[in-house]
Amino acid sequence: MATMLEGRCQTQPRSSPSGREASLWSSGFGMKLEAVTPFLGKYRPFVGRCCQTCTPKSWESLFHRSITDLGFCNVILVKEENTRFRGWLVRRLCYFLWSLEQHIPPCQDVPQKIMESTGVQNLLSGRVPGGTGEGQVPDLVKKEVQRILGHIQAPPRPFLVRLFSWALLRFLNCLFLNVQLHKGQMKMVQKAAQAVIEQLLVSGQPLLIFLEEPPGALGPRLSALGQAWVGFVVQAVQVGIVPDALLVPVAVTYDLVPDAPCDIDHASAPLGLWTGALAVLRSLWSRWGCSHRICSRVHLAQPFSLQEYIVSARSCWGGRQTLEQLLQPIVLGQCTAVPDTEKEQEWTPITGPLLALKEEDQLLVRRLSCHVLTSVGSSAVMSTAIMATLLLFKHQKGVFLSQLLGEFSWLTEEILLRGFDVGFSGQLRSLLQHSLSLLRAHVALLRIRQGDLLVVPQPGPGLTHLAQLSAELLPVFLSEAVGACAVRGLLAGRVPPQGPWELQGILLLSQNELYRQILLLMHLLPQDLLLLKPCQSSYCYCQEVLDRLIQCGLLVAEETPGSRPACDTGRQRLSRKLLWKPSGDFTDSDSDDFGEADGRYFRLSQQSHCPDFFLFLCRLLSPLLKAFAQAAAFLRQGQLPDTELGYTEQLFQFLQATAQEEGIFECADPKLAISAVWTFRDLGVLQQTPSPAGPRLHLSPTFASLDNQEKLEQFIRQFICS
């Protein structure tokens, strides 16, 4: 897709693959394939805008429409044009010459400024606990401060910095085919940096915080240590050490995530110096003699003002309830109405530094962290994620390459249509060759006599790997997937699961019923998966899901006698339910008037593409929902009480055994096992009690009966489409 990406990035491999694989590819194409231009032409969505509700001034002032036209560049590619020199020798030494020309800013007076800062002076004067006023000698305290300062603020040697820059570029070129960066995003961040811990922030030095856990880590998506550092920055702004700080969410996506430990035993392994060095050596060893390098995309979201967020975000806070209060009575059949409040779910533990903050400030830090993760949750989709999604959810039994070409192009257009971006470019043939070569260990390429290739996903653990890759595509279709599974839950008790699409299209679905099913599924799904903005209400998200289902053509409005036409956009009276919503999007459409939702009905569309697309959307959430359903079935045979880690290991072994029996390998993922255990703990199915050996899980008395366990399993399975 040559016109999809300006700049120097190309995804066509520079070196040819192995002879056997090359023969497969050459025999698989009997016609000439040209670059595919999507219907959006040169338009690329600019993703990652900050929240307009919480930071409206940043949303307007730190963005300009012209930056979307600046295109992309490959940041690890240095050419002759990037240096001051020209010639044959320069083209071969351009990386070294570029590193020599880089300006290294001197770090002068920084140690002295830190020594003269208010916090250090208070420590030396004894005005804080542990200061010299409590019996310590001032000289000893000063020497200790200087010793620590020497570790964290060692002045870099210019020669070593330039040598390291040159070596790093050469190393990255050995690992990556390209690393794409939007030049408009870089200009946006540079412009924001020109407008505004402690002395580092005062002097304008950037502070890098890893807010998300590494890809191989098992546990909550939000890092407890990263959240604690965010708390330090928030404190610095609140007490006036710095007037403001600009937050720039950054995400990096890969064709194939670098190797990381993914078993439960290594989940808490720290990422230290030796760990990083071993990862580098392992990467070099794995890439030695391998012609397939991966592609990467660096995504810089729109900066926003922390001071503005602190002032305006508090007005968007409302009451919340736990998952047990919201969902357990409905699961057990004790009530049918969904409580009119939001879900409170926090899986990231609060560490020592955050415990010193007030409860209100702790909540501020948690919701700020969620906002940042939401900004980077819409990062670019890579080619391997598209390929894995097609093979796992549409063609598990195999697909001809000629058909895969068209579906790859279709799914790329659907991604761009929804305002998301892709992290690749090039000819369609090269893209498929590149992505399938990276997935070579999990797919089989079979030559057909007619000159085509048959691509077959290999059964077994390879499907689990494809499911992990396809999860990157879920944010693009998440609203439609939630809506499709909610519709499936409505139809579960009315028509047979395997009934024809025409029979399901006869039934009328009321808007209130759809809202209820969407809310139930929203509460069941983990917060780390949904990544809803803390300022967005559940009812607004329900309306967004319903709008998406209508826009994609799955639902059509059914007019009833005496009701207002669905296309009528006249101003309506706002209902009381909507008025209290702090983050509601008050539009003129009567679709937001929940008081009149009883008279609105919808049908499933009878267009030819709808059955396949509906099934595709439902299958996007099927790995998680099937893992939850199997976790409910495992309650009958799980060994409790046990530690959280021990019970998670039990459940994971059960998922693996079930995968061998039923062939559902996409559910045999330790991350899904942890999500199921934590969700059941929040739901009140599992309870935690202290013990001398640590907290232990046991089955709650409510779900000790087989009847309630079956109700839980049936509640989950209603959203699963076979």
PDB file of C-alpha atoms in Angstrom, residues 31-189:
ATOM      1  CA  MET A  31      -0.650 -13.014 -11.708  1.00  0.00           C
ATOM      2  CA  LYS A  32       1.053  -9.682 -11.286  1.00  0.00           C
ATOM      3  CA  LEU A  33       0.109  -7.954  -8.037  1.00  0.00           C
ATOM      4  CA  GLU A  34       0.221  -4.188  -7.782  1.00  0.00           C
ATOM      5  CA  ALA A  35       0.260  -1.932  -4.765  1.00  0.00           C
ATOM      6  CA  VAL A  36      -3.182  -1.685  -3.211  1.00  0.00           C
ATOM      7  CA  THR A  37      -4.572   1.776  -2.574  1.00  0.00           C
ATOM      8  CA  PRO A  38      -7.360   1.737   0.048  1.00  0.00           C
ATOM      9  CA  PHE A  39     -10.500   3.724  -0.548  1.00  0.00           C
ATOM     10  CA  LEU A  40      -9.334   6.356   1.936  1.00  0.00           C
ATOM     11  CA  GLY A  41      -6.454   7.192  -0.387  1.00  0.00           C
ATOM     12  CA  LYS A  42      -3.665   9.113   1.287  1.00  0.00           C
ATOM     13  CA  TYR A  43      -5.738   9.894   4.360  1.00  0.00           C
ATOM     14  CA  ARG A  44      -4.334   8.472   7.591  1.00  0.00           C
ATOM     15  CA  PRO A  45      -6.283   8.942  10.824  1.00  0.00           C
ATOM     16  CA  PHE A  46      -4.472  10.946  13.494  1.00  0.00           C
ATOM     17  CA  VAL A  47      -5.043   8.926  16.664  1.00  0.00           C
ATOM     18  CA  GLY A  48      -4.209   9.665  20.268  1.00  0.00           C
ATOM     19  CA  ARG A  49      -6.024  12.951  20.922  1.00  0.00           C
ATOM     20  CA  CYS A  50      -6.291  13.814  24.609  1.00  0.00           C
ATOM     21  CA  CYS A  51      -9.589  13.836  26.487  1.00  0.00           C
ATOM     22  CA  GLN A  52     -11.754  16.758  25.429  1.00  0.00           C
ATOM     23  CA  THR A  53     -13.839  16.497  28.621  1.00  0.00           C
ATOM     24  CA  CYS A  54     -10.997  16.620  31.166  1.00  0.00           C
ATOM     25  CA  THR A  55      -8.453  18.704  29.224  1.00  0.00           C
ATOM     26  CA  PRO A  56     -10.362  20.897  26.732  1.00  0.00           C
ATOM     27  CA  LYS A  57      -7.687  23.618  26.568  1.00  0.00           C
ATOM     28  CA  SER A  58      -4.931  21.109  25.790  1.00  0.00           C
ATOM     29  CA  TRP A  59      -7.155  19.410  23.253  1.00  0.00           C
ATOM     30  CA  GLU A  60      -7.502  22.706  21.373  1.00  0.00           C
ATOM     31  CA  SER A  61      -4.156  24.472  21.858  1.00  0.00           C
ATOM     32  CA  LEU A  62      -1.652  21.590  21.640  1.00  0.00           C
ATOM     33  CA  PHE A  63      -2.817  20.368  18.252  1.00  0.00           C
ATOM     34  CA  HIS A  64      -2.863  21.780  14.741  1.00  0.00           C
ATOM     35  CA  ARG A  65      -4.527  20.297  11.688  1.00  0.00           C
ATOM     36  CA  SER A  66      -1.446  20.775   9.517  1.00  0.00           C
ATOM     37  CA  ILE A  67       0.627  18.234  11.439  1.00  0.00           C
ATOM     38  CA  THR A  68      -1.478  15.367  10.093  1.00  0.00           C
ATOM     39  CA  ASP A  69      -0.013  15.956   6.596  1.00  0.00           C
ATOM     40  CA  LEU A  70       3.654  15.656   7.566  1.00  0.00           C
ATOM     41  CA  GLY A  71       3.855  11.897   6.960  1.00  0.00           C
ATOM     42  CA  PHE A  72       6.116   9.259   8.468  1.00  0.00           C
ATOM     43  CA  CYS A  73       9.823   8.539   8.703  1.00  0.00           C
ATOM     44  CA  ASN A  74      12.035   5.611   9.595  1.00  0.00           C
ATOM     45  CA  VAL A  75      13.915   6.827  12.673  1.00  0.00           C
ATOM     46  CA  ILE A  76      16.644   4.156  12.527  1.00  0.00           C
ATOM     47  CA  LEU A  77      17.492   4.852   8.888  1.00  0.00           C
ATOM     48  CA  VAL A  78      20.296   7.373   8.360  1.00  0.00           C
ATOM     49  CA  LYS A  79      21.084   8.465   4.818  1.00  0.00           C
ATOM     50  CA  GLU A  80      23.562  10.758   3.160  1.00  0.00           C
ATOM     51  CA  GLU A  81      20.996  13.577   3.326  1.00  0.00           C
ATOM     52  CA  ASN A  82      21.015  13.421   7.152  1.00  0.00           C
ATOM     53  CA  THR A  83      24.654  14.569   7.269  1.00  0.00           C
ATOM     54  CA  ARG A  84      26.484  17.674   6.084  1.00  0.00           C
ATOM     55  CA  PHE A  85      28.670  15.711   3.691  1.00  0.00           C
ATOM     56  CA  ARG A  86      28.160  14.042   0.329  1.00  0.00           C
ATOM     57  CA  GLY A  87      29.969  11.344  -1.581  1.00  0.00           C
ATOM     58  CA  TRP A  88      30.575   7.632  -1.966  1.00  0.00           C
ATOM     59  CA  LEU A  89      32.420   7.278   1.338  1.00  0.00           C
ATOM     60  CA  VAL A  90      29.772   9.272   3.209  1.00  0.00           C
ATOM     61  CA  ARG A  91      27.079   6.835   2.115  1.00  0.00           C
ATOM     62  CA  ARG A  92      29.002   4.053   3.838  1.00  0.00           C
ATOM     63  CA  LEU A  93      29.897   5.997   6.971  1.00  0.00           C
ATOM     64  CA  CYS A  94      26.678   8.022   7.330  1.00  0.00           C
ATOM     65  CA  TYR A  95      25.729   6.436  10.699  1.00  0.00           C
ATOM     66  CA  PHE A  96      29.111   7.257  12.211  1.00  0.00           C
ATOM     67  CA  LEU A  97      29.137  10.788  10.771  1.00  0.00           C
ATOM     68  CA  TRP A  98      25.594  11.409  12.005  1.00  0.00           C
ATOM     69  CA  SER A  99      26.557  10.410  15.548  1.00  0.00           C
ATOM     70  CA  LEU A 100      29.514  12.812  15.466  1.00  0.00           C
ATOM     71  CA  GLU A 101      27.271  15.715  14.474  1.00  0.00           C
ATOM     72  CA  GLN A 102      24.770  15.264  17.295  1.00  0.00           C
ATOM     73  CA  HIS A 103      24.682  18.017  19.887  1.00  0.00           C
ATOM     74  CA  ILE A 104      25.093  16.771  23.466  1.00  0.00           C
ATOM     75  CA  PRO A 105      23.783  19.372  25.924  1.00  0.00           C
ATOM     76  CA  PRO A 106      26.050  19.883  28.934  1.00  0.00           C
ATOM     77  CA  CYS A 107      24.603  19.177  32.366  1.00  0.00           C
ATOM     78  CA  GLN A 108      26.068  22.098  34.267  1.00  0.00           C
ATOM     79  CA  ASP A 109      25.070  23.159  37.759  1.00  0.00           C
ATOM     80  CA  VAL A 110      22.447  20.419  38.044  1.00  0.00           C
ATOM     81  CA  PRO A 111      24.027  18.811  41.166  1.00  0.00           C
ATOM     82  CA  GLN A 112      24.306  22.228  42.789  1.00  0.00           C
ATOM     83  CA  LYS A 113      20.666  23.049  41.983  1.00  0.00           C
ATOM     84  CA  ILE A 114      19.520  19.776  43.525  1.00  0.00           C
ATOM     85  CA  MET A 115      21.583  20.435  46.644  1.00  0.00           C
ATOM     86  CA  GLU A 116      19.977  23.882  46.946  1.00  0.00           C
ATOM     87  CA  SER A 117      16.433  22.582  46.402  1.00  0.00           C
ATOM     88  CA  THR A 118      13.826  22.976  49.127  1.00  0.00           C
ATOM     89  CA  GLY A 119      13.457  19.268  49.864  1.00  0.00           C
ATOM     90  CA  VAL A 120      17.185  18.646  50.339  1.00  0.00           C
ATOM     91  CA  GLN A 121      17.604  21.786  52.442  1.00  0.00           C
ATOM     92  CA  ASN A 122      14.713  20.746  54.673  1.00  0.00           C
ATOM     93  CA  LEU A 123      16.398  17.365  55.132  1.00  0.00           C
ATOM     94  CA  LEU A 124      19.707  18.969  56.062  1.00  0.00           C
ATOM     95  CA  SER A 125      18.068  21.395  58.482  1.00  0.00           C
ATOM     96  CA  GLY A 126      16.024  18.704  60.216  1.00  0.00           C
ATOM     97  CA  ARG A 127      12.591  20.054  59.261  1.00  0.00           C
ATOM     98  CA  VAL A 128      11.540  16.630  57.910  1.00  0.00           C
ATOM     99  CA  PRO A 129      11.611  13.178  59.588  1.00  0.00           C
ATOM    100  CA  GLY A 130      15.084  11.680  59.342  1.00  0.00           C
ATOM    101  CA  GLY A 131      16.771  15.087  59.029  1.00  0.00           C
ATOM    102  CA  THR A 132      19.789  16.370  60.973  1.00  0.00           C
ATOM    103  CA  GLY A 133      17.558  17.613  63.754  1.00  0.00           C
ATOM    104  CA  GLU A 134      16.987  14.009  64.860  1.00  0.00           C
ATOM    105  CA  GLY A 135      20.594  13.335  65.865  1.00  0.00           C
ATOM    106  CA  GLN A 136      22.354  12.992  62.502  1.00  0.00           C
ATOM    107  CA  VAL A 137      25.479  14.981  61.687  1.00  0.00           C
ATOM    108  CA  PRO A 138      24.872  17.522  58.863  1.00  0.00           C
ATOM    109  CA  ASP A 139      28.142  16.628  57.112  1.00  0.00           C
ATOM    110  CA  LEU A 140      27.256  12.935  57.039  1.00  0.00           C
ATOM    111  CA  VAL A 141      23.814  13.670  55.628  1.00  0.00           C
ATOM    112  CA  LYS A 142      25.321  15.989  53.010  1.00  0.00           C
ATOM    113  CA  LYS A 143      27.856  13.344  51.992  1.00  0.00           C
ATOM    114  CA  GLU A 144      25.105  10.761  51.688  1.00  0.00           C
ATOM    115  CA  VAL A 145      23.060  13.113  49.487  1.00  0.00           C
ATOM    116  CA  GLN A 146      26.106  13.755  47.317  1.00  0.00           C
ATOM    117  CA  ARG A 147      26.803  10.018  47.062  1.00  0.00           C
ATOM    118  CA  ILE A 148      23.262   9.299  45.884  1.00  0.00           C
ATOM    119  CA  LEU A 149      23.408  12.292  43.560  1.00  0.00           C
ATOM    120  CA  GLY A 150      26.575  10.936  41.983  1.00  0.00           C
ATOM    121  CA  HIS A 151      24.723   7.760  41.032  1.00  0.00           C
ATOM    122  CA  ILE A 152      21.672   9.411  39.529  1.00  0.00           C
ATOM    123  CA  GLN A 153      23.334  12.441  37.896  1.00  0.00           C
ATOM    124  CA  ALA A 154      26.665  11.268  36.521  1.00  0.00           C
ATOM    125  CA  PRO A 155      27.760  13.621  33.688  1.00  0.00           C
ATOM    126  CA  PRO A 156      27.973  11.684  30.401  1.00  0.00           C
ATOM    127  CA  ARG A 157      31.149  11.662  28.359  1.00  0.00           C
ATOM    128  CA  PRO A 158      30.406  13.022  24.856  1.00  0.00           C
ATOM    129  CA  PHE A 159      32.594  10.443  23.114  1.00  0.00           C
ATOM    130  CA  LEU A 160      30.883   7.538  24.879  1.00  0.00           C
ATOM    131  CA  VAL A 161      27.435   8.987  24.143  1.00  0.00           C
ATOM    132  CA  ARG A 162      28.249   9.284  20.437  1.00  0.00           C
ATOM    133  CA  LEU A 163      29.739   5.791  20.348  1.00  0.00           C
ATOM    134  CA  PHE A 164      26.692   4.390  22.088  1.00  0.00           C
ATOM    135  CA  SER A 165      24.376   6.212  19.667  1.00  0.00           C
ATOM    136  CA  TRP A 166      26.194   4.712  16.687  1.00  0.00           C
ATOM    137  CA  ALA A 167      26.187   1.205  18.204  1.00  0.00           C
ATOM    138  CA  LEU A 168      22.513   1.465  19.151  1.00  0.00           C
ATOM    139  CA  LEU A 169      21.496   2.471  15.628  1.00  0.00           C
ATOM    140  CA  ARG A 170      23.456  -0.418  14.116  1.00  0.00           C
ATOM    141  CA  PHE A 171      21.951  -2.824  16.644  1.00  0.00           C
ATOM    142  CA  LEU A 172      18.403  -1.625  15.944  1.00  0.00           C
ATOM    143  CA  ASN A 173      18.977  -2.014  12.210  1.00  0.00           C
ATOM    144  CA  CYS A 174      19.970  -5.627  12.843  1.00  0.00           C
ATOM    145  CA  LEU A 175      16.733  -6.305  14.724  1.00  0.00           C
ATOM    146  CA  PHE A 176      14.155  -4.150  12.939  1.00  0.00           C
ATOM    147  CA  LEU A 177      13.207  -3.689   9.345  1.00  0.00           C
ATOM    148  CA  ASN A 178      12.023  -0.185  10.228  1.00  0.00           C
ATOM    149  CA  VAL A 179      10.831   1.880  13.191  1.00  0.00           C
ATOM    150  CA  GLN A 180       8.116   4.262  12.019  1.00  0.00           C
ATOM    151  CA  LEU A 181       7.352   7.595  13.625  1.00  0.00           C
ATOM    152  CA  HIS A 182       4.808  10.204  12.588  1.00  0.00           C
ATOM    153  CA  LYS A 183       6.706  13.434  11.980  1.00  0.00           C
ATOM    154  CA  GLY A 184       3.614  15.413  12.923  1.00  0.00           C
ATOM    155  CA  GLN A 185       3.487  13.737  16.331  1.00  0.00           C
ATOM    156  CA  MET A 186       7.137  14.583  16.933  1.00  0.00           C
ATOM    157  CA  LYS A 187       6.566  18.220  15.939  1.00  0.00           C
ATOM    158  CA  MET A 188       3.536  18.361  18.238  1.00  0.00           C
ATOM    159  CA  VAL A 189       5.601  17.150  21.212  1.00  0.00           C
TER     160      VAL A 189
END
